[in-house]
Backbone as CSV, one residue per row, in Angstrom:
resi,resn,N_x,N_y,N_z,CA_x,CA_y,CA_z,C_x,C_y,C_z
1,UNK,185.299,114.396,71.018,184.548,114.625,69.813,185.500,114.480,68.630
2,UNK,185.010,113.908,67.346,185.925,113.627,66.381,186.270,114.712,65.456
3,UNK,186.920,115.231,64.857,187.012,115.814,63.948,186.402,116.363,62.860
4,UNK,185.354,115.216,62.726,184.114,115.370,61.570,182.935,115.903,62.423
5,UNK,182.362,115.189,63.479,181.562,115.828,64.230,181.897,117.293,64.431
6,UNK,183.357,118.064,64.943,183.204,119.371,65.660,183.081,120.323,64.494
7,UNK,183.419,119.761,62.736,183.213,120.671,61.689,181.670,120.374,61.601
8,UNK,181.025,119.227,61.959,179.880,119.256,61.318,179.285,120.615,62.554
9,UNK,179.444,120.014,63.860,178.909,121.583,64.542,179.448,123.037,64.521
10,UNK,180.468,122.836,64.462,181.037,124.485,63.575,180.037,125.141,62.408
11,UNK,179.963,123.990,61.746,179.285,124.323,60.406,177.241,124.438,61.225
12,UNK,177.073,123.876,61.828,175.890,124.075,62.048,175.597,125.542,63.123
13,UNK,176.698,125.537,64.067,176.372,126.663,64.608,176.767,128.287,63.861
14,UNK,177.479,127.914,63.127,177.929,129.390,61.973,176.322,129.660,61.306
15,UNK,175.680,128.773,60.763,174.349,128.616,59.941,172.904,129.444,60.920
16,UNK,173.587,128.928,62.375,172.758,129.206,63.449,172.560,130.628,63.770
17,UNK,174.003,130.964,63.772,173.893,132.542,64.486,173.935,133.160,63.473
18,UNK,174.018,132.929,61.659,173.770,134.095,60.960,171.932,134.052,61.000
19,UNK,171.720,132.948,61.218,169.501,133.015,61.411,169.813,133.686,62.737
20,UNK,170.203,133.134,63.629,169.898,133.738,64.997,170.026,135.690,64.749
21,UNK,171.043,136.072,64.015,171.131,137.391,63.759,169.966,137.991,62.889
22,UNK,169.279,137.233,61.976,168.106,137.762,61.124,166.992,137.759,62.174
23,UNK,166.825,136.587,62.642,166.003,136.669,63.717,165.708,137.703,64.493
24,UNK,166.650,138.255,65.292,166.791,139.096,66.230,166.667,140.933,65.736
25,UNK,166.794,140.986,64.043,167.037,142.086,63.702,165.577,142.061,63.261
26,UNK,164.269,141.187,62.650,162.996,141.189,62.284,162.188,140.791,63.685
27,UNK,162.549,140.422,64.956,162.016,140.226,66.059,161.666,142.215,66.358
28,UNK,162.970,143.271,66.354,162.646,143.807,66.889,162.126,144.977,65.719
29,UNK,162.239,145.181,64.703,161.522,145.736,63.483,160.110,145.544,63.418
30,UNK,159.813,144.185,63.430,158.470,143.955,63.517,157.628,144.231,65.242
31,UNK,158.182,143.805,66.156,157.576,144.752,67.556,156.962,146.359,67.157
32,UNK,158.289,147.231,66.819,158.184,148.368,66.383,157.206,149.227,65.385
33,UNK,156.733,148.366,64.457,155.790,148.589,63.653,154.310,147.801,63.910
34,UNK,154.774,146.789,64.566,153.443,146.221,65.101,153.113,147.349,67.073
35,UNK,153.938,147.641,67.498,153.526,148.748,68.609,152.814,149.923,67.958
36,UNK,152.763,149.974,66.473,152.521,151.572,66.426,150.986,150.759,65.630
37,UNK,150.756,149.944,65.464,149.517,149.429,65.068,148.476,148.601,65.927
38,UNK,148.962,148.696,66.905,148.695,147.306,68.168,147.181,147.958,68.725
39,UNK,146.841,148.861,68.592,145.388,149.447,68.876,144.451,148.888,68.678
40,UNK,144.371,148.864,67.217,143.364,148.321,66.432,143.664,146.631,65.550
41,UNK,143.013,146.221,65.101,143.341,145.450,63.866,143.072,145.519,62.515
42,UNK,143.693,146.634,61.811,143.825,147.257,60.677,144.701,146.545,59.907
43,UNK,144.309,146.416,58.273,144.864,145.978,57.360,146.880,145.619,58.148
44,UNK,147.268,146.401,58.104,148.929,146.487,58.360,149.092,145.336,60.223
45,UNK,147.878,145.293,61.036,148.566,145.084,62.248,148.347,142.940,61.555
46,UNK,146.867,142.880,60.613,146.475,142.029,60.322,147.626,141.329,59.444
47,UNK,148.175,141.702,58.974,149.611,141.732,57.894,150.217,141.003,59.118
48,UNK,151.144,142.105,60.043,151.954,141.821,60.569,151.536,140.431,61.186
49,UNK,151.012,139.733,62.021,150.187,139.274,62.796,150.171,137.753,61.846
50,UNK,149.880,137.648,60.836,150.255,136.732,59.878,151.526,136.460,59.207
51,UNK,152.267,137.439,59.114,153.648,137.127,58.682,154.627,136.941,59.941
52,UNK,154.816,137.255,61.422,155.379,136.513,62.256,155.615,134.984,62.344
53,UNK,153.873,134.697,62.463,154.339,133.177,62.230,155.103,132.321,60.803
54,UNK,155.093,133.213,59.824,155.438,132.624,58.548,157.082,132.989,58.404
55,UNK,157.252,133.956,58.970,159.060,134.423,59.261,159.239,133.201,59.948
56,UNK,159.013,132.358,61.042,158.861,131.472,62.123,159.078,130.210,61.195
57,UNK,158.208,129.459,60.445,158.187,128.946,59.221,159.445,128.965,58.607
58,UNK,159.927,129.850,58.049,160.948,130.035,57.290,162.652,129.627,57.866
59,UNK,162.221,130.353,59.341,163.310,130.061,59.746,163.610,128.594,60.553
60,UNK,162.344,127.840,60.813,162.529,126.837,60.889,162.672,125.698,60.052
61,UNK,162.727,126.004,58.772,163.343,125.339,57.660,164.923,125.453,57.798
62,UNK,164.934,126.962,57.368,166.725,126.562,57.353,167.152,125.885,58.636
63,UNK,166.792,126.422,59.726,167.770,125.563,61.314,167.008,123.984,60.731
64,UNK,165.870,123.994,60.294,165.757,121.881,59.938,166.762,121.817,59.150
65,UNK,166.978,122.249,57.718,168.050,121.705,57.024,169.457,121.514,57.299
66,UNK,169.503,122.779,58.256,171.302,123.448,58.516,171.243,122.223,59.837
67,UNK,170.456,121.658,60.436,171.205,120.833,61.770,170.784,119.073,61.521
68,UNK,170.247,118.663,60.467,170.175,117.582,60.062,171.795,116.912,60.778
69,UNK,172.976,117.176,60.332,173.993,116.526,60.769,174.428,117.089,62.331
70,UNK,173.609,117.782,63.057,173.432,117.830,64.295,172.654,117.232,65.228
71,UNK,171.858,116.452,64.469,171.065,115.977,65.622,169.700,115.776,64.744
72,UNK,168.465,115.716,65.489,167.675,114.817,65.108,166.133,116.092,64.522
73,UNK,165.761,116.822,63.316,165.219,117.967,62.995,163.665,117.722,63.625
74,UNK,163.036,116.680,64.231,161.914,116.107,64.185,161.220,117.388,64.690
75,UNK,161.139,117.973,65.578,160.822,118.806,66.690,160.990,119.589,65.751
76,UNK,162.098,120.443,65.170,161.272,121.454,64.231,160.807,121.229,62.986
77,UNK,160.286,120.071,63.018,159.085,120.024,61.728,157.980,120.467,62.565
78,UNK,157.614,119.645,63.598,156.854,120.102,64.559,156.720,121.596,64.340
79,UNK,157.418,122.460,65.129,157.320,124.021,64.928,156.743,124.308,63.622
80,UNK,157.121,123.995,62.527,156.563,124.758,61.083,154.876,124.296,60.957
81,UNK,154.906,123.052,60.975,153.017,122.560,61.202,152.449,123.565,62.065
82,UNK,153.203,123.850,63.281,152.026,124.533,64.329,152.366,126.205,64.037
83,UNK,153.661,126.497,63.215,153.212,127.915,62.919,152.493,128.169,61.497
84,UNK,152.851,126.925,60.482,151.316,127.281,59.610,150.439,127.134,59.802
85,UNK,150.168,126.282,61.152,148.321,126.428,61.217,148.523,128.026,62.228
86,UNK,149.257,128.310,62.827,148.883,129.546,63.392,148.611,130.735,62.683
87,UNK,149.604,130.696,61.618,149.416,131.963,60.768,147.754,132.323,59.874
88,UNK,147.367,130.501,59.793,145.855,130.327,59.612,145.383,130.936,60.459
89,UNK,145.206,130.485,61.412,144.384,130.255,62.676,144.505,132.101,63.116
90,UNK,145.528,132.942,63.131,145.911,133.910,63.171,144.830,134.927,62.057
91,UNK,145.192,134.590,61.038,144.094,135.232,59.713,142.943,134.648,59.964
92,UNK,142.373,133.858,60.573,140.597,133.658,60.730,140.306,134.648,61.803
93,UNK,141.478,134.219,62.952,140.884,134.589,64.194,140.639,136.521,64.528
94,UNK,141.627,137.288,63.418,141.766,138.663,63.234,139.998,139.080,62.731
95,UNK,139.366,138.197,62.295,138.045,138.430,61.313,137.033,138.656,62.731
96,UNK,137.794,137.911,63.898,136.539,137.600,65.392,137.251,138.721,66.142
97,UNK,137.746,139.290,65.988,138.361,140.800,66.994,140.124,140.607,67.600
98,UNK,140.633,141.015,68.344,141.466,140.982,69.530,141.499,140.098,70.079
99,UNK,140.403,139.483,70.751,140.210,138.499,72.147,141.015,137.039,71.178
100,UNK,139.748,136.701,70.185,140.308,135.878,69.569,142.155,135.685,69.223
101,UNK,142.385,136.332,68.510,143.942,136.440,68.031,144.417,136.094,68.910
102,UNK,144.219,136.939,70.633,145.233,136.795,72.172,145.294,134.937,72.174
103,UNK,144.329,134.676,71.946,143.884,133.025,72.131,144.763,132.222,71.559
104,UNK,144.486,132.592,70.036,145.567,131.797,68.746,146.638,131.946,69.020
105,UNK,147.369,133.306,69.198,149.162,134.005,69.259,149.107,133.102,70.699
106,UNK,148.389,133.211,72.086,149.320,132.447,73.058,149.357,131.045,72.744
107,UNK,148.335,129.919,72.319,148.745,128.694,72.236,149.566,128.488,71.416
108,UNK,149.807,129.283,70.217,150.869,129.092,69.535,152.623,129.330,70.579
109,UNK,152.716,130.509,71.050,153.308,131.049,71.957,153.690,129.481,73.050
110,UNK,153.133,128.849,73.425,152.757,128.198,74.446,153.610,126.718,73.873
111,UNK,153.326,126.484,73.027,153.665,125.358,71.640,154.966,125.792,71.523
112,UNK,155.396,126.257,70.670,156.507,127.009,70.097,157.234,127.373,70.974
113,UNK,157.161,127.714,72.456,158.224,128.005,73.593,158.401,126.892,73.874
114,UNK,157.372,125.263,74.046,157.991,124.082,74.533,159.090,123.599,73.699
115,UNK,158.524,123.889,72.055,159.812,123.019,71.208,161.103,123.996,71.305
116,UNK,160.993,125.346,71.263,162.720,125.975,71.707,163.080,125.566,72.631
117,UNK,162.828,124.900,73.898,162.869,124.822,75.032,163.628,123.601,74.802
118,UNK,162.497,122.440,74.265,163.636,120.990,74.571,164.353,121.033,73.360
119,UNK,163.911,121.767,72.008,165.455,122.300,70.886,166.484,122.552,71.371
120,UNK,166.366,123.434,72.357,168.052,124.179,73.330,168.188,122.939,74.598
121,UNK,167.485,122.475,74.764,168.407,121.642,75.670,168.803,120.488,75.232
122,UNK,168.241,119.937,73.639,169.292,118.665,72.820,170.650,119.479,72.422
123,UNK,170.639,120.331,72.472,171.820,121.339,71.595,172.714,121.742,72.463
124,UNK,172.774,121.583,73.607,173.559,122.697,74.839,174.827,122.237,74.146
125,UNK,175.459,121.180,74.019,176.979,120.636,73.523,177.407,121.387,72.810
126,UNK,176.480,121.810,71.893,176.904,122.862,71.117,177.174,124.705,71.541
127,UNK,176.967,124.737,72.604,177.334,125.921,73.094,176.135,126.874,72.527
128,UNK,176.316,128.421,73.412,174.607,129.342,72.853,173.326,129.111,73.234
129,UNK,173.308,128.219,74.235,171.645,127.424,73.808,171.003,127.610,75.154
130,UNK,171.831,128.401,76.473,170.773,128.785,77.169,169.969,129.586,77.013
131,UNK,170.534,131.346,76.182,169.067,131.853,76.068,168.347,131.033,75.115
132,UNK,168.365,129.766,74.526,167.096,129.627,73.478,166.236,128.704,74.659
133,UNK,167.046,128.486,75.771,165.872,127.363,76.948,165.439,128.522,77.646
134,UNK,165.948,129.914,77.787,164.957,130.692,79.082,164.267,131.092,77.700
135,UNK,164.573,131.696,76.678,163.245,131.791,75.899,162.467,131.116,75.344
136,UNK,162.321,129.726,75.662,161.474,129.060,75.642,160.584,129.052,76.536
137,UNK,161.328,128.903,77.446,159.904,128.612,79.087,159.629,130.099,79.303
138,UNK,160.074,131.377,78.729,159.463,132.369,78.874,158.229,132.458,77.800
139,UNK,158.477,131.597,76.495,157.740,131.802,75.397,156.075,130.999,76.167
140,UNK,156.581,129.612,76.906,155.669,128.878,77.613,154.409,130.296,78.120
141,UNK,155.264,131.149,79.375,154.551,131.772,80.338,153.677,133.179,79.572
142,UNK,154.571,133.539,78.677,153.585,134.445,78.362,152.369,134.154,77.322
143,UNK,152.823,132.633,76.464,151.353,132.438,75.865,150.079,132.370,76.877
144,UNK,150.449,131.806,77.968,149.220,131.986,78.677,148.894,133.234,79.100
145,UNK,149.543,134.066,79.503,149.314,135.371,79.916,148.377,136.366,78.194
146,UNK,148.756,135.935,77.609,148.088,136.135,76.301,146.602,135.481,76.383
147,UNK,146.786,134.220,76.849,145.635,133.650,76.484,144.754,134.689,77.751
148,UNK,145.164,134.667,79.142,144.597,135.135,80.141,144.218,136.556,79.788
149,UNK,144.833,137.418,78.777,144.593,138.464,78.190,143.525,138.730,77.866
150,UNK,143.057,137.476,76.611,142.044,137.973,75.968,140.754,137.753,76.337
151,UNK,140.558,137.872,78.035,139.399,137.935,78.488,138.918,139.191,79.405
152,UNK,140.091,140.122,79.694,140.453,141.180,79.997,139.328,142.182,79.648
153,UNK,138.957,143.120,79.938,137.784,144.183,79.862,137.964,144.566,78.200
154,UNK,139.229,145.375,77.848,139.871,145.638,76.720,140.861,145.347,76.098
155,UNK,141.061,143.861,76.127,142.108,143.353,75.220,142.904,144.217,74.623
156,UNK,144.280,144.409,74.511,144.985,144.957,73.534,145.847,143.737,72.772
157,UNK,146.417,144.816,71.705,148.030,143.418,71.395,149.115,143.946,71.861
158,UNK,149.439,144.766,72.774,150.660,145.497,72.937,151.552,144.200,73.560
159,UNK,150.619,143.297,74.308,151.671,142.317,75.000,152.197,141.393,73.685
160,UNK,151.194,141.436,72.608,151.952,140.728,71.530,153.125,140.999,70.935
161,UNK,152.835,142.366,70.455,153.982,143.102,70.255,155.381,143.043,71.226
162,UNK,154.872,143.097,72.016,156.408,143.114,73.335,156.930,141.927,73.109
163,UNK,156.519,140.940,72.848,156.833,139.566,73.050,157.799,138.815,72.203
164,UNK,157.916,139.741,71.238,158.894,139.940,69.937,160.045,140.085,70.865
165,UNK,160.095,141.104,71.313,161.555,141.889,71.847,162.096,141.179,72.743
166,UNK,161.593,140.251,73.581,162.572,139.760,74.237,162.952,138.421,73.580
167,UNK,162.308,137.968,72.893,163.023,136.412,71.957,163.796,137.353,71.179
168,UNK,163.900,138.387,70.582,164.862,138.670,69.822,166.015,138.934,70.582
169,UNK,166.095,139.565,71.450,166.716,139.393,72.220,168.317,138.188,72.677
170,UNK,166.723,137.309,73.412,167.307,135.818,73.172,168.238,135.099,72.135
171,UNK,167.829,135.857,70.731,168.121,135.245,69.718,169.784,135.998,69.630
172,UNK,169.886,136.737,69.619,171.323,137.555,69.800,172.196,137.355,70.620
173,UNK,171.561,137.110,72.052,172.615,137.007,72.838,172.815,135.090,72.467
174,UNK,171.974,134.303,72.025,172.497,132.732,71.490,173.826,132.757,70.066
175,UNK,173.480,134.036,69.448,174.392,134.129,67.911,175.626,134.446,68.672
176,UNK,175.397,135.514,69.697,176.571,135.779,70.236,177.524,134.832,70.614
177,UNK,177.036,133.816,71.694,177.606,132.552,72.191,178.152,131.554,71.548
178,UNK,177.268,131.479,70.050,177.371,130.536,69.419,178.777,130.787,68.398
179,UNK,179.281,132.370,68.387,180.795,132.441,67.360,181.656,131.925,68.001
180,UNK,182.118,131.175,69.587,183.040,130.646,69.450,182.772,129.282,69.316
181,UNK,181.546,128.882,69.220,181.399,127.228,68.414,181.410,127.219,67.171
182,UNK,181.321,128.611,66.012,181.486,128.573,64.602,182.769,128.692,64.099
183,UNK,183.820,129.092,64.959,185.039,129.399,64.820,185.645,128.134,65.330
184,UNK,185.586,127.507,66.091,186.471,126.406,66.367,186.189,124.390,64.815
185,UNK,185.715,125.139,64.849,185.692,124.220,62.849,186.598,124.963,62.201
């Protein structure tokens, strides 16, 4: 690898794990406040529930901008289209109950775990990037289990809520991995 390349990935994975660290610190903040609302769908769970996917959004801007000289951002443009229509699709579907939402949050879930999935496996060179492939194909399994949810006697969102905590998770132990690829630039 040349010299310019290993600063350009230094520089992209430093960019990575300070998101990967925001990530992981609003993955499990928002679980926490969305567990204590997950009952019902009240003003605050309806909030939360719409601003996940738009945190999602956000942060797939900066990783598009910050890895342009890493590789190829296409795939997460992808991600931001399918989490603004979710965060839509999320705010209509809160108006039709529980069942609905389980529906919207897993195909989104379902979507959004394939592109982390082949995201972390263009990236492995760069070091960090297996948990972003098991939390992908975990992101895969539980949208359906979401979707399979919301046909359930009494739907809840608690599995929504949970579902936070382990990508955040994910997201920490990748920031972790990823300081000795930000340090060697």
């Amino acid at each position: 690898m040349t010299a310019i390349a290993s600063k350009s990935i230094a520089g992209t994975a430093y960019t990575l794990r300070r998101l990967y660290f925001a990530r992981f610190g609003f993955a499990v903040v928002w679980a926490l406040v969305m567990f204590a609302t997950a009952s019902d769908l009240g003003p605050l769970a309806v909030t939360l529930l719409v601003l996940y996917p738009l945190f999602d959004v956000a942060a797939a801007v900066i990783d598009a901008r910050t890895s342009r000289g890493a590789g190829s951002p296409v795939l997460l443009y992808v991600n931001i289209a399918v989490s603004l229509l979710t965060a839509a699709g999320v705010a209509a579907a809160c108006a039709s109950g529980i069942p609905a939402v389980l529906r919207v949050w897993g195909a989104w879930a379902v979507v959004a775990g394939l592109v982390q999935l082949i995201v972390g496996v263009t990236r492995r060179e760069m070091g960090g990037q297996w948990p972003m492939i098991i939390s992908g194909a975990i992101s895969v399994l539980a949208g359906g289990s979401f979707i399979i949810g919301a046909s359930a006697d009494d739907p809840t969102l608690t599995n929504a809520a949970g579902y936070a905590i382990p990508g955040g998770i994910f997201f920490l132990l990748s920031a972790l991995r990823l300081g000795r690829t930000a340090k060697e630039g």
